[in-house]
Amino acid sequence: SSGQVRRHLLLEELPKPSPTVTKGSPRTINVDQEMLRRRYIFLTGEINDDSAKAFAQQLLHLEAEDPLAQVTIFINSGGGLVHSGLAILDVMSVVGMPLKTVAYGRCFSIAAILL
């Protein structure tokens, strides 16, 4: 079944950063892993075959972890290759979990289609 896409263009919906201090001692966090754990995927820069592959891998990984939990996709892109953007759109349409897209910065060309 295809996922349900909820569209948003609100900058206020960007994720809040994780705390870097716990009980008075600094800790090191991998921000990319933390964002993925929170079910946030970032699509930034040029959309091409490499970014489409990375996006698809992240989305399919999150679906395998929990096929019912919402995923939020943050897009900041000037566009790129149409066929790569359509590959991303295909993956977004076949996953069963709800998707929410958020544009921040810029969202042009094929990136705007993904919203």
PDB file as gemmi writes it, atoms N, CA and C in Angstrom:
CRYST1    1.000    1.000    1.000  90.00  90.00  90.00 P 1                      
ATOM      1  N   SER A   1       0.842  -1.184   0.000  1.00  0.00           N  
ATOM      2  CA  SER A   1       0.000   0.000   0.000  1.00  0.00           C  
ATOM      3  C   SER A   1       0.877   1.233   0.000  1.00  0.00           C  
ATOM      4  N   SER A   2       0.399   2.289  -0.568  1.00  0.00           N  
ATOM      5  CA  SER A   2       1.221   3.489  -0.643  1.00  0.00           C  
ATOM      6  C   SER A   2       1.110   4.280   0.655  1.00  0.00           C  
ATOM      7  N   GLY A   3       2.195   4.971   0.991  1.00  0.00           N  
ATOM      8  CA  GLY A   3       2.235   5.764   2.218  1.00  0.00           C  
ATOM      9  C   GLY A   3       1.397   7.024   2.092  1.00  0.00           C  
ATOM     10  N   GLN A   4       1.036   7.544   3.215  1.00  0.00           N  
ATOM     11  CA  GLN A   4       0.259   8.771   3.262  1.00  0.00           C  
ATOM     12  C   GLN A   4       1.245   9.920   3.409  1.00  0.00           C  
ATOM     13  N   VAL A   5       1.187  10.905   2.535  1.00  0.00           N  
ATOM     14  CA  VAL A   5       2.122  12.023   2.559  1.00  0.00           C  
ATOM     15  C   VAL A   5       1.417  13.241   3.121  1.00  0.00           C  
ATOM     16  N   ARG A   6       1.990  13.818   4.177  1.00  0.00           N  
ATOM     17  CA  ARG A   6       1.476  15.053   4.765  1.00  0.00           C  
ATOM     18  C   ARG A   6       2.446  16.157   4.396  1.00  0.00           C  
ATOM     19  N   ARG A   7       1.984  17.216   3.800  1.00  0.00           N  
ATOM     20  CA  ARG A   7       2.859  18.262   3.283  1.00  0.00           C  
ATOM     21  C   ARG A   7       2.911  19.451   4.242  1.00  0.00           C  
ATOM     22  N   HIS A   8       4.136  19.911   4.499  1.00  0.00           N  
ATOM     23  CA  HIS A   8       4.338  21.086   5.336  1.00  0.00           C  
ATOM     24  C   HIS A   8       5.486  21.906   4.783  1.00  0.00           C  
ATOM     25  N   LEU A   9       5.403  23.194   4.940  1.00  0.00           N  
ATOM     26  CA  LEU A   9       6.455  24.098   4.510  1.00  0.00           C  
ATOM     27  C   LEU A   9       6.857  25.018   5.660  1.00  0.00           C  
ATOM     28  N   LEU A  10       6.826  24.516   6.878  1.00  0.00           N  
ATOM     29  CA  LEU A  10       7.051  25.354   8.038  1.00  0.00           C  
ATOM     30  C   LEU A  10       8.462  25.163   8.597  1.00  0.00           C  
ATOM     31  N   LEU A  11       9.208  26.242   8.679  1.00  0.00           N  
ATOM     32  CA  LEU A  11      10.551  26.185   9.237  1.00  0.00           C  
ATOM     33  C   LEU A  11      10.530  25.810  10.705  1.00  0.00           C  
ATOM     34  N   GLU A  12       9.449  26.155  11.410  1.00  0.00           N  
ATOM     35  CA  GLU A  12       9.355  25.850  12.839  1.00  0.00           C  
ATOM     36  C   GLU A  12       9.351  24.354  13.106  1.00  0.00           C  
ATOM     37  N   GLU A  13       9.119  23.535  12.090  1.00  0.00           N  
ATOM     38  CA  GLU A  13       9.031  22.096  12.283  1.00  0.00           C  
ATOM     39  C   GLU A  13      10.375  21.394  12.163  1.00  0.00           C  
ATOM     40  N   LEU A  14      11.452  22.148  11.970  1.00  0.00           N  
ATOM     41  CA  LEU A  14      12.763  21.514  11.934  1.00  0.00           C  
ATOM     42  C   LEU A  14      13.044  20.863  13.284  1.00  0.00           C  
ATOM     43  N   PRO A  15      13.747  19.737  13.288  1.00  0.00           N  
ATOM     44  CA  PRO A  15      13.989  19.047  14.554  1.00  0.00           C  
ATOM     45  C   PRO A  15      14.865  19.861  15.487  1.00  0.00           C  
ATOM     46  N   LYS A  16      14.614  19.709  16.764  1.00  0.00           N  
ATOM     47  CA  LYS A  16      15.428  20.373  17.778  1.00  0.00           C  
ATOM     48  C   LYS A  16      16.706  19.566  17.978  1.00  0.00           C  
ATOM     49  N   PRO A  17      17.841  20.234  18.162  1.00  0.00           N  
ATOM     50  CA  PRO A  17      19.091  19.493  18.343  1.00  0.00           C  
ATOM     51  C   PRO A  17      19.081  18.689  19.632  1.00  0.00           C  
ATOM     52  N   SER A  18      19.814  17.586  19.610  1.00  0.00           N  
ATOM     53  CA  SER A  18      19.940  16.751  20.804  1.00  0.00           C  
ATOM     54  C   SER A  18      20.847  17.427  21.815  1.00  0.00           C  
ATOM     55  N   PRO A  19      20.580  17.208  23.099  1.00  0.00           N  
ATOM     56  CA  PRO A  19      21.493  17.756  24.103  1.00  0.00           C  
ATOM     57  C   PRO A  19      22.862  17.099  23.993  1.00  0.00           C  
ATOM     58  N   THR A  20      23.903  17.873  24.256  1.00  0.00           N  
ATOM     59  CA  THR A  20      25.251  17.326  24.163  1.00  0.00           C  
ATOM     60  C   THR A  20      25.879  17.117  25.532  1.00  0.00           C  
ATOM     61  N   VAL A  21      25.159  17.431  26.589  1.00  0.00           N  
ATOM     62  CA  VAL A  21      25.686  17.252  27.945  1.00  0.00           C  
ATOM     63  C   VAL A  21      24.683  16.430  28.746  1.00  0.00           C  
ATOM     64  N   THR A  22      25.166  15.380  29.381  1.00  0.00           N  
ATOM     65  CA  THR A  22      24.327  14.547  30.227  1.00  0.00           C  
ATOM     66  C   THR A  22      24.959  14.462  31.606  1.00  0.00           C  
ATOM     67  N   LYS A  23      24.229  14.860  32.630  1.00  0.00           N  
ATOM     68  CA  LYS A  23      24.690  14.812  34.020  1.00  0.00           C  
ATOM     69  C   LYS A  23      26.057  15.480  34.185  1.00  0.00           C  
ATOM     70  N   GLY A  24      26.216  16.605  33.520  1.00  0.00           N  
ATOM     71  CA  GLY A  24      27.427  17.396  33.700  1.00  0.00           C  
ATOM     72  C   GLY A  24      28.621  16.959  32.878  1.00  0.00           C  
ATOM     73  N   SER A  25      28.543  15.826  32.193  1.00  0.00           N  
ATOM     74  CA  SER A  25      29.689  15.394  31.396  1.00  0.00           C  
ATOM     75  C   SER A  25      29.339  15.446  29.915  1.00  0.00           C  
ATOM     76  N   PRO A  26      30.241  15.972  29.103  1.00  0.00           N  
ATOM     77  CA  PRO A  26      29.953  16.048  27.667  1.00  0.00           C  
ATOM     78  C   PRO A  26      29.909  14.649  27.058  1.00  0.00           C  
ATOM     79  N   ARG A  27      29.087  14.506  26.046  1.00  0.00           N  
ATOM     80  CA  ARG A  27      29.036  13.239  25.322  1.00  0.00           C  
ATOM     81  C   ARG A  27      29.105  13.526  23.830  1.00  0.00           C  
ATOM     82  N   THR A  28      29.600  12.591  23.094  1.00  0.00           N  
ATOM     83  CA  THR A  28      29.701  12.733  21.656  1.00  0.00           C  
ATOM     84  C   THR A  28      28.519  12.031  21.018  1.00  0.00           C  
ATOM     85  N   ILE A  29      27.869  12.725  20.093  1.00  0.00           N  
ATOM     86  CA  ILE A  29      26.764  12.106  19.383  1.00  0.00           C  
ATOM     87  C   ILE A  29      27.015  12.196  17.883  1.00  0.00           C  
ATOM     88  N   ASN A  30      26.531  11.225  17.167  1.00  0.00           N  
ATOM     89  CA  ASN A  30      26.545  11.263  15.717  1.00  0.00           C  
ATOM     90  C   ASN A  30      25.200  11.846  15.295  1.00  0.00           C  
ATOM     91  N   VAL A  31      25.216  13.072  14.845  1.00  0.00           N  
ATOM     92  CA  VAL A  31      23.974  13.782  14.547  1.00  0.00           C  
ATOM     93  C   VAL A  31      23.195  13.076  13.442  1.00  0.00           C  
ATOM     94  N   ASP A  32      23.879  12.580  12.415  1.00  0.00           N  
ATOM     95  CA  ASP A  32      23.177  11.890  11.333  1.00  0.00           C  
ATOM     96  C   ASP A  32      22.439  10.656  11.842  1.00  0.00           C  
ATOM     97  N   GLN A  33      23.094   9.873  12.664  1.00  0.00           N  
ATOM     98  CA  GLN A  33      22.446   8.684  13.228  1.00  0.00           C  
ATOM     99  C   GLN A  33      21.300   9.058  14.157  1.00  0.00           C  
ATOM    100  N   GLU A  34      21.494  10.104  14.936  1.00  0.00           N  
ATOM    101  CA  GLU A  34      20.441  10.545  15.855  1.00  0.00           C  
ATOM    102  C   GLU A  34      19.203  11.018  15.088  1.00  0.00           C  
ATOM    103  N   MET A  35      19.400  11.753  14.009  1.00  0.00           N  
ATOM    104  CA  MET A  35      18.272  12.217  13.207  1.00  0.00           C  
ATOM    105  C   MET A  35      17.545  11.034  12.565  1.00  0.00           C  
ATOM    106  N   LEU A  36      18.288  10.055  12.072  1.00  0.00           N  
ATOM    107  CA  LEU A  36      17.665   8.873  11.481  1.00  0.00           C  
ATOM    108  C   LEU A  36      16.909   8.084  12.546  1.00  0.00           C  
ATOM    109  N   ARG A  37      17.475   7.992  13.753  1.00  0.00           N  
ATOM    110  CA  ARG A  37      16.796   7.300  14.850  1.00  0.00           C  
ATOM    111  C   ARG A  37      15.456   7.970  15.162  1.00  0.00           C  
ATOM    112  N   ARG A  38      15.419   9.287  15.037  1.00  0.00           N  
ATOM    113  CA  ARG A  38      14.175  10.039  15.269  1.00  0.00           C  
ATOM    114  C   ARG A  38      13.248  10.019  14.060  1.00  0.00           C  
ATOM    115  N   ARG A  39      13.675   9.289  13.028  1.00  0.00           N  
ATOM    116  CA  ARG A  39      12.897   9.102  11.801  1.00  0.00           C  
ATOM    117  C   ARG A  39      12.830  10.387  10.975  1.00  0.00           C  
ATOM    118  N   TYR A  40      13.945  11.117  10.941  1.00  0.00           N  
ATOM    119  CA  TYR A  40      14.100  12.300  10.102  1.00  0.00           C  
ATOM    120  C   TYR A  40      15.098  11.966   8.996  1.00  0.00           C  
ATOM    121  N   ILE A  41      14.714  12.243   7.754  1.00  0.00           N  
ATOM    122  CA  ILE A  41      15.613  12.068   6.616  1.00  0.00           C  
ATOM    123  C   ILE A  41      15.822  13.441   5.987  1.00  0.00           C  
ATOM    124  N   PHE A  42      17.068  13.760   5.675  1.00  0.00           N  
ATOM    125  CA  PHE A  42      17.405  15.040   5.056  1.00  0.00           C  
ATOM    126  C   PHE A  42      17.837  14.812   3.617  1.00  0.00           C  
ATOM    127  N   LEU A  43      17.213  15.529   2.705  1.00  0.00           N  
ATOM    128  CA  LEU A  43      17.576  15.501   1.300  1.00  0.00           C  
ATOM    129  C   LEU A  43      18.072  16.901   0.960  1.00  0.00           C  
ATOM    130  N   THR A  44      19.388  17.041   0.875  1.00  0.00           N  
ATOM    131  CA  THR A  44      19.988  18.358   0.660  1.00  0.00           C  
ATOM    132  C   THR A  44      20.931  18.320  -0.530  1.00  0.00           C  
ATOM    133  N   GLY A  45      21.117  19.476  -1.136  1.00  0.00           N  
ATOM    134  CA  GLY A  45      22.019  19.572  -2.271  1.00  0.00           C  
ATOM    135  C   GLY A  45      21.396  19.021  -3.537  1.00  0.00           C  
ATOM    136  N   GLU A  46      22.269  18.708  -4.485  1.00  0.00           N  
ATOM    137  CA  GLU A  46      21.818  18.229  -5.787  1.00  0.00           C  
ATOM    138  C   GLU A  46      21.192  16.840  -5.667  1.00  0.00           C  
ATOM    139  N   ILE A  47      20.078  16.656  -6.330  1.00  0.00           N  
ATOM    140  CA  ILE A  47      19.462  15.331  -6.405  1.00  0.00           C  
ATOM    141  C   ILE A  47      20.101  14.602  -7.581  1.00  0.00           C  
ATOM    142  N   ASN A  48      20.761  13.498  -7.271  1.00  0.00           N  
ATOM    143  CA  ASN A  48      21.430  12.698  -8.297  1.00  0.00           C  
ATOM    144  C   ASN A  48      21.304  11.223  -7.919  1.00  0.00           C  
ATOM    145  N   ASP A  49      21.952  10.364  -8.661  1.00  0.00           N  
ATOM    146  CA  ASP A  49      21.834   8.929  -8.393  1.00  0.00           C  
ATOM    147  C   ASP A  49      22.330   8.561  -6.996  1.00  0.00           C  
ATOM    148  N   ASP A  50      23.408   9.184  -6.542  1.00  0.00           N  
ATOM    149  CA  ASP A  50      23.947   8.872  -5.212  1.00  0.00           C  
ATOM    150  C   ASP A  50      23.005   9.321  -4.103  1.00  0.00           C  
ATOM    151  N   SER A  51      22.461  10.536  -4.224  1.00  0.00           N  
ATOM    152  CA  SER A  51      21.553  11.009  -3.176  1.00  0.00           C  
ATOM    153  C   SER A  51      20.247  10.218  -3.193  1.00  0.00           C  
ATOM    154  N   ALA A  52      19.789   9.800  -4.373  1.00  0.00           N  
ATOM    155  CA  ALA A  52      18.570   8.991  -4.467  1.00  0.00           C  
ATOM    156  C   ALA A  52      18.790   7.625  -3.821  1.00  0.00           C  
ATOM    157  N   LYS A  53      19.958   7.040  -4.041  1.00  0.00           N  
ATOM    158  CA  LYS A  53      20.265   5.737  -3.435  1.00  0.00           C  
ATOM    159  C   LYS A  53      20.319   5.855  -1.912  1.00  0.00           C  
ATOM    160  N   ALA A  54      21.003   6.878  -1.413  1.00  0.00           N  
ATOM    161  CA  ALA A  54      21.106   7.075   0.046  1.00  0.00           C  
ATOM    162  C   ALA A  54      19.731   7.310   0.653  1.00  0.00           C  
ATOM    163  N   PHE A  55      18.911   8.114  -0.016  1.00  0.00           N  
ATOM    164  CA  PHE A  55      17.563   8.392   0.471  1.00  0.00           C  
ATOM    165  C   PHE A  55      16.744   7.104   0.526  1.00  0.00           C  
ATOM    166  N   ALA A  56      16.765   6.325  -0.554  1.00  0.00           N  
ATOM    167  CA  ALA A  56      15.999   5.083  -0.611  1.00  0.00           C  
ATOM    168  C   ALA A  56      16.445   4.117   0.475  1.00  0.00           C  
ATOM    169  N   GLN A  57      17.743   4.008   0.692  1.00  0.00           N  
ATOM    170  CA  GLN A  57      18.257   3.112   1.733  1.00  0.00           C  
ATOM    171  C   GLN A  57      17.760   3.536   3.111  1.00  0.00           C  
ATOM    172  N   GLN A  58      17.802   4.828   3.399  1.00  0.00           N  
ATOM    173  CA  GLN A  58      17.340   5.307   4.700  1.00  0.00           C  
ATOM    174  C   GLN A  58      15.844   5.060   4.883  1.00  0.00           C  
ATOM    175  N   LEU A  59      15.059   5.364   3.848  1.00  0.00           N  
ATOM    176  CA  LEU A  59      13.616   5.207   3.958  1.00  0.00           C  
ATOM    177  C   LEU A  59      13.231   3.733   4.113  1.00  0.00           C  
ATOM    178  N   LEU A  60      13.858   2.869   3.344  1.00  0.00           N  
ATOM    179  CA  LEU A  60      13.562   1.441   3.449  1.00  0.00           C  
ATOM    180  C   LEU A  60      14.032   0.857   4.781  1.00  0.00           C  
ATOM    181  N   HIS A  61      15.137   1.367   5.300  1.00  0.00           N  
ATOM    182  CA  HIS A  61      15.608   0.947   6.625  1.00  0.00           C  
ATOM    183  C   HIS A  61      14.574   1.310   7.694  1.00  0.00           C  
ATOM    184  N   LEU A  62      14.066   2.530   7.632  1.00  0.00           N  
ATOM    185  CA  LEU A  62      13.069   2.961   8.614  1.00  0.00           C  
ATOM    186  C   LEU A  62      11.775   2.171   8.474  1.00  0.00           C  
ATOM    187  N   GLU A  63      11.414   1.813   7.252  1.00  0.00           N  
ATOM    188  CA  GLU A  63      10.211   1.003   7.071  1.00  0.00           C  
ATOM    189  C   GLU A  63      10.398  -0.382   7.685  1.00  0.00           C  
ATOM    190  N   ALA A  64      11.585  -0.952   7.535  1.00  0.00           N  
ATOM    191  CA  ALA A  64      11.855  -2.267   8.118  1.00  0.00           C  
ATOM    192  C   ALA A  64      11.817  -2.219   9.642  1.00  0.00           C  
ATOM    193  N   GLU A  65      12.263  -1.095  10.222  1.00  0.00           N  
ATOM    194  CA  GLU A  65      12.254  -0.944  11.676  1.00  0.00           C  
ATOM    195  C   GLU A  65      10.842  -0.802  12.231  1.00  0.00           C  
ATOM    196  N   ASP A  66      10.020   0.028  11.588  1.00  0.00           N  
ATOM    197  CA  ASP A  66       8.648   0.253  12.059  1.00  0.00           C  
ATOM    198  C   ASP A  66       7.812   0.747  10.882  1.00  0.00           C  
ATOM    199  N   PRO A  67       7.054  -0.146  10.258  1.00  0.00           N  
ATOM    200  CA  PRO A  67       6.307   0.230   9.054  1.00  0.00           C  
ATOM    201  C   PRO A  67       5.094   1.128   9.309  1.00  0.00           C  
ATOM    202  N   LEU A  68       4.804   1.433  10.567  1.00  0.00           N  
ATOM    203  CA  LEU A  68       3.637   2.261  10.866  1.00  0.00           C  
ATOM    204  C   LEU A  68       3.991   3.661  11.361  1.00  0.00           C  
ATOM    205  N   ALA A  69       5.212   3.861  11.808  1.00  0.00           N  
ATOM    206  CA  ALA A  69       5.616   5.151  12.380  1.00  0.00           C  
ATOM    207  C   ALA A  69       5.942   6.159  11.276  1.00  0.00           C  
ATOM    208  N   GLN A  70       5.521   7.389  11.488  1.00  0.00           N  
ATOM    209  CA  GLN A  70       5.740   8.461  10.519  1.00  0.00           C  
ATOM    210  C   GLN A  70       7.225   8.769  10.340  1.00  0.00           C  
ATOM    211  N   VAL A  71       7.576   9.148   9.117  1.00  0.00           N  
ATOM    212  CA  VAL A  71       8.912   9.628   8.781  1.00  0.00           C  
ATOM    213  C   VAL A  71       8.765  11.058   8.274  1.00  0.00           C  
ATOM    214  N   THR A  72       9.637  11.939   8.751  1.00  0.00           N  
ATOM    215  CA  THR A  72       9.647  13.322   8.291  1.00  0.00           C  
ATOM    216  C   THR A  72      10.841  13.518   7.363  1.00  0.00           C  
ATOM    217  N   ILE A  73      10.578  14.059   6.187  1.00  0.00           N  
ATOM    218  CA  ILE A  73      11.602  14.278   5.170  1.00  0.00           C  
ATOM    219  C   ILE A  73      11.810  15.779   5.023  1.00  0.00           C  
ATOM    220  N   PHE A  74      13.030  16.227   5.294  1.00  0.00           N  
ATOM    221  CA  PHE A  74      13.388  17.645   5.177  1.00  0.00           C  
ATOM    222  C   PHE A  74      14.133  17.839   3.866  1.00  0.00           C  
ATOM    223  N   ILE A  75      13.645  18.752   3.028  1.00  0.00           N  
ATOM    224  CA  ILE A  75      14.222  18.963   1.700  1.00  0.00           C  
ATOM    225  C   ILE A  75      14.765  20.383   1.590  1.00  0.00           C  
ATOM    226  N   ASN A  76      16.033  20.476   1.204  1.00  0.00           N  
ATOM    227  CA  ASN A  76      16.687  21.749   0.904  1.00  0.00           C  
ATOM    228  C   ASN A  76      17.534  21.496  -0.337  1.00  0.00           C  
ATOM    229  N   SER A  77      16.949  21.726  -1.508  1.00  0.00           N  
ATOM    230  CA  SER A  77      17.618  21.348  -2.745  1.00  0.00           C  
ATOM    231  C   SER A  77      17.192  22.270  -3.874  1.00  0.00           C  
ATOM    232  N   GLY A  78      18.135  22.555  -4.736  1.00  0.00           N  
ATOM    233  CA  GLY A  78      17.846  23.309  -5.946  1.00  0.00           C  
ATOM    234  C   GLY A  78      17.381  22.419  -7.084  1.00  0.00           C  
ATOM    235  N   GLY A  79      17.265  21.124  -6.818  1.00  0.00           N  
ATOM    236  CA  GLY A  79      16.834  20.184  -7.847  1.00  0.00           C  
ATOM    237  C   GLY A  79      17.981  19.300  -8.285  1.00  0.00           C  
ATOM    238  N   GLY A  80      17.885  18.815  -9.492  1.00  0.00           N  
ATOM    239  CA  GLY A  80      18.920  17.919 -10.007  1.00  0.00           C  
ATOM    240  C   GLY A  80      18.389  17.072 -11.141  1.00  0.00           C  
ATOM    241  N   LEU A  81      18.816  15.826 -11.163  1.00  0.00           N  
ATOM    242  CA  LEU A  81      18.444  14.916 -12.235  1.00  0.00           C  
ATOM    243  C   LEU A  81      17.003  14.441 -12.061  1.00  0.00           C  
ATOM    244  N   VAL A  82      16.226  14.591 -13.105  1.00  0.00           N  
ATOM    245  CA  VAL A  82      14.815  14.230 -13.029  1.00  0.00           C  
ATOM    246  C   VAL A  82      14.654  12.743 -12.745  1.00  0.00           C  
ATOM    247  N   HIS A  83      15.427  11.896 -13.426  1.00  0.00           N  
ATOM    248  CA  HIS A  83      15.251  10.457 -13.212  1.00  0.00           C  
ATOM    249  C   HIS A  83      15.607  10.049 -11.779  1.00  0.00           C  
ATOM    250  N   SER A  84      16.541  10.726 -11.147  1.00  0.00           N  
ATOM    251  CA  SER A  84      16.880  10.430  -9.756  1.00  0.00           C  
ATOM    252  C   SER A  84      15.756  10.884  -8.826  1.00  0.00           C  
ATOM    253  N   GLY A  85      15.181  12.047  -9.113  1.00  0.00           N  
ATOM    254  CA  GLY A  85      14.058  12.527  -8.327  1.00  0.00           C  
ATOM    255  C   GLY A  85      12.841  11.631  -8.461  1.00  0.00           C  
ATOM    256  N   LEU A  86      12.621  11.116  -9.664  1.00  0.00           N  
ATOM    257  CA  LEU A  86      11.494  10.201  -9.869  1.00  0.00           C  
ATOM    258  C   LEU A  86      11.723   8.874  -9.153  1.00  0.00           C  
ATOM    259  N   ALA A  87      12.984   8.443  -9.053  1.00  0.00           N  
ATOM    260  CA  ALA A  87      13.293   7.235  -8.285  1.00  0.00           C  
ATOM    261  C   ALA A  87      12.959   7.451  -6.813  1.00  0.00           C  
ATOM    262  N   ILE A  88      13.280   8.632  -6.291  1.00  0.00           N  
ATOM    263  CA  ILE A  88      12.933   8.968  -4.904  1.00  0.00           C  
ATOM    264  C   ILE A  88      11.417   8.959  -4.736  1.00  0.00           C  
ATOM    265  N   LEU A  89      10.710   9.575  -5.673  1.00  0.00           N  
ATOM    266  CA  LEU A  89       9.254   9.621  -5.615  1.00  0.00           C  
ATOM    267  C   LEU A  89       8.655   8.214  -5.645  1.00  0.00           C  
ATOM    268  N   ASP A  90       9.232   7.332  -6.443  1.00  0.00           N  
ATOM    269  CA  ASP A  90       8.761   5.943  -6.498  1.00  0.00           C  
ATOM    270  C   ASP A  90       8.882   5.261  -5.142  1.00  0.00           C  
ATOM    271  N   VAL A  91      10.032   5.433  -4.492  1.00  0.00           N  
ATOM    272  CA  VAL A  91      10.236   4.807  -3.177  1.00  0.00           C  
ATOM    273  C   VAL A  91       9.256   5.394  -2.167  1.00  0.00           C  
ATOM    274  N   MET A  92       9.067   6.714  -2.213  1.00  0.00           N  
ATOM    275  CA  MET A  92       8.120   7.358  -1.294  1.00  0.00           C  
ATOM    276  C   MET A  92       6.702   6.815  -1.490  1.00  0.00           C  
ATOM    277  N   SER A  93       6.352   6.461  -2.711  1.00  0.00           N  
ATOM    278  CA  SER A  93       4.983   6.022  -2.982  1.00  0.00           C  
ATOM    279  C   SER A  93       4.751   4.554  -2.631  1.00  0.00           C  
ATOM    280  N   VAL A  94       5.797   3.754  -2.514  1.00  0.00           N  
ATOM    281  CA  VAL A  94       5.586   2.334  -2.231  1.00  0.00           C  
ATOM    282  C   VAL A  94       5.713   1.967  -0.753  1.00  0.00           C  
ATOM    283  N   VAL A  95       6.317   2.821   0.047  1.00  0.00           N  
ATOM    284  CA  VAL A  95       6.404   2.492   1.473  1.00  0.00           C  
ATOM    285  C   VAL A  95       5.027   2.672   2.104  1.00  0.00           C  
ATOM    286  N   GLY A  96       4.765   1.897   3.146  1.00  0.00           N  
ATOM    287  CA  GLY A  96       3.443   1.921   3.743  1.00  0.00           C  
ATOM    288  C   GLY A  96       3.275   2.882   4.896  1.00  0.00           C  
ATOM    289  N   MET A  97       4.353   3.502   5.338  1.00  0.00           N  
ATOM    290  CA  MET A  97       4.256   4.374   6.512  1.00  0.00           C  
ATOM    291  C   MET A  97       3.911   5.797   6.099  1.00  0.00           C  
ATOM    292  N   PRO A  98       3.338   6.565   7.021  1.00  0.00           N  
ATOM    293  CA  PRO A  98       3.029   7.962   6.698  1.00  0.00           C  
ATOM    294  C   PRO A  98       4.312   8.777   6.556  1.00  0.00           C  
ATOM    295  N   LEU A  99       4.318   9.641   5.551  1.00  0.00           N  
ATOM    296  CA  LEU A  99       5.455  10.519   5.293  1.00  0.00           C  
ATOM    297  C   LEU A  99       5.004  11.968   5.409  1.00  0.00           C  
ATOM    298  N   LYS A 100       5.855  12.788   5.990  1.00  0.00           N  
ATOM    299  CA  LYS A 100       5.611  14.232   6.065  1.00  0.00           C  
ATOM    300  C   LYS A 100       6.817  14.898   5.426  1.00  0.00           C  
ATOM    301  N   THR A 101       6.583  15.803   4.486  1.00  0.00           N  
ATOM    302  CA  THR A 101       7.684  16.513   3.842  1.00  0.00           C  
ATOM    303  C   THR A 101       7.715  17.958   4.317  1.00  0.00           C  
ATOM    304  N   VAL A 102       8.936  18.465   4.519  1.00  0.00           N  
ATOM    305  CA  VAL A 102       9.145  19.833   4.981  1.00  0.00           C  
ATOM    306  C   VAL A 102      10.201  20.474   4.082  1.00  0.00           C  
ATOM    307  N   ALA A 103       9.853  21.598   3.481  1.00  0.00           N  
ATOM    308  CA  ALA A 103      10.833  22.355   2.704  1.00  0.00           C  
ATOM    309  C   ALA A 103      11.477  23.383   3.614  1.00  0.00           C  
ATOM    310  N   TYR A 104      12.792  23.456   3.570  1.00  0.00           N  
ATOM    311  CA  TYR A 104      13.507  24.510   4.288  1.00  0.00           C  
ATOM    312  C   TYR A 104      14.619  25.000   3.387  1.00  0.00           C  
ATOM    313  N   GLY A 105      14.927  26.277   3.446  1.00  0.00           N  
ATOM    314  CA  GLY A 105      15.918  26.821   2.527  1.00  0.00           C  
ATOM    315  C   GLY A 105      15.299  26.972   1.157  1.00  0.00           C  
ATOM    316  N   ARG A 106      15.721  26.135   0.239  1.00  0.00           N  
ATOM    317  CA  ARG A 106      15.193  26.213  -1.120  1.00  0.00           C  
ATOM    318  C   ARG A 106      14.672  24.844  -1.554  1.00  0.00           C  
ATOM    319  N   CYS A 107      13.752  24.862  -2.468  1.00  0.00           N  
ATOM    320  CA  CYS A 107      13.156  23.628  -2.961  1.00  0.00           C  
ATOM    321  C   CYS A 107      12.665  23.891  -4.384  1.00  0.00           C  
ATOM    322  N   PHE A 108      13.538  23.663  -5.344  1.00  0.00           N  
ATOM    323  CA  PHE A 108      13.245  23.982  -6.736  1.00  0.00           C  
ATOM    324  C   PHE A 108      13.247  22.724  -7.603  1.00  0.00           C  
ATOM    325  N   SER A 109      12.692  22.852  -8.796  1.00  0.00           N  
ATOM    326  CA  SER A 109      12.750  21.832  -9.820  1.00  0.00           C  
ATOM    327  C   SER A 109      12.213  20.497  -9.301  1.00  0.00           C  
ATOM    328  N   ILE A 110      12.934  19.405  -9.516  1.00  0.00           N  
ATOM    329  CA  ILE A 110      12.459  18.086  -9.121  1.00  0.00           C  
ATOM    330  C   ILE A 110      12.287  17.986  -7.592  1.00  0.00           C  
ATOM    331  N   ALA A 111      13.033  18.764  -6.844  1.00  0.00           N  
ATOM    332  CA  ALA A 111      12.879  18.755  -5.381  1.00  0.00           C  
ATOM    333  C   ALA A 111      11.484  19.232  -4.974  1.00  0.00           C  
ATOM    334  N   ALA A 112      10.934  20.196  -5.708  1.00  0.00           N  
ATOM    335  CA  ALA A 112       9.589  20.698  -5.418  1.00  0.00           C  
ATOM    336  C   ALA A 112       8.531  19.639  -5.695  1.00  0.00           C  
ATOM    337  N   ILE A 113       8.781  18.788  -6.661  1.00  0.00           N  
ATOM    338  CA  ILE A 113       7.838  17.703  -6.983  1.00  0.00           C  
ATOM    339  C   ILE A 113       7.748  16.729  -5.806  1.00  0.00           C  
ATOM    340  N   LEU A 114       8.841  16.552  -5.078  1.00  0.00           N  
ATOM    341  CA  LEU A 114       8.862  15.607  -3.962  1.00  0.00           C  
ATOM    342  C   LEU A 114       8.035  16.076  -2.787  1.00  0.00           C  
ATOM    343  N   LEU A 115       7.747  17.373  -2.721  1.00  0.00           N  
ATOM    344  CA  LEU A 115       6.908  17.877  -1.629  1.00  0.00           C  
ATOM    345  C   LEU A 115       5.520  17.325  -1.757  1.00  0.00           C  
TER     346      LEU A 115                                                      
END                                                                             
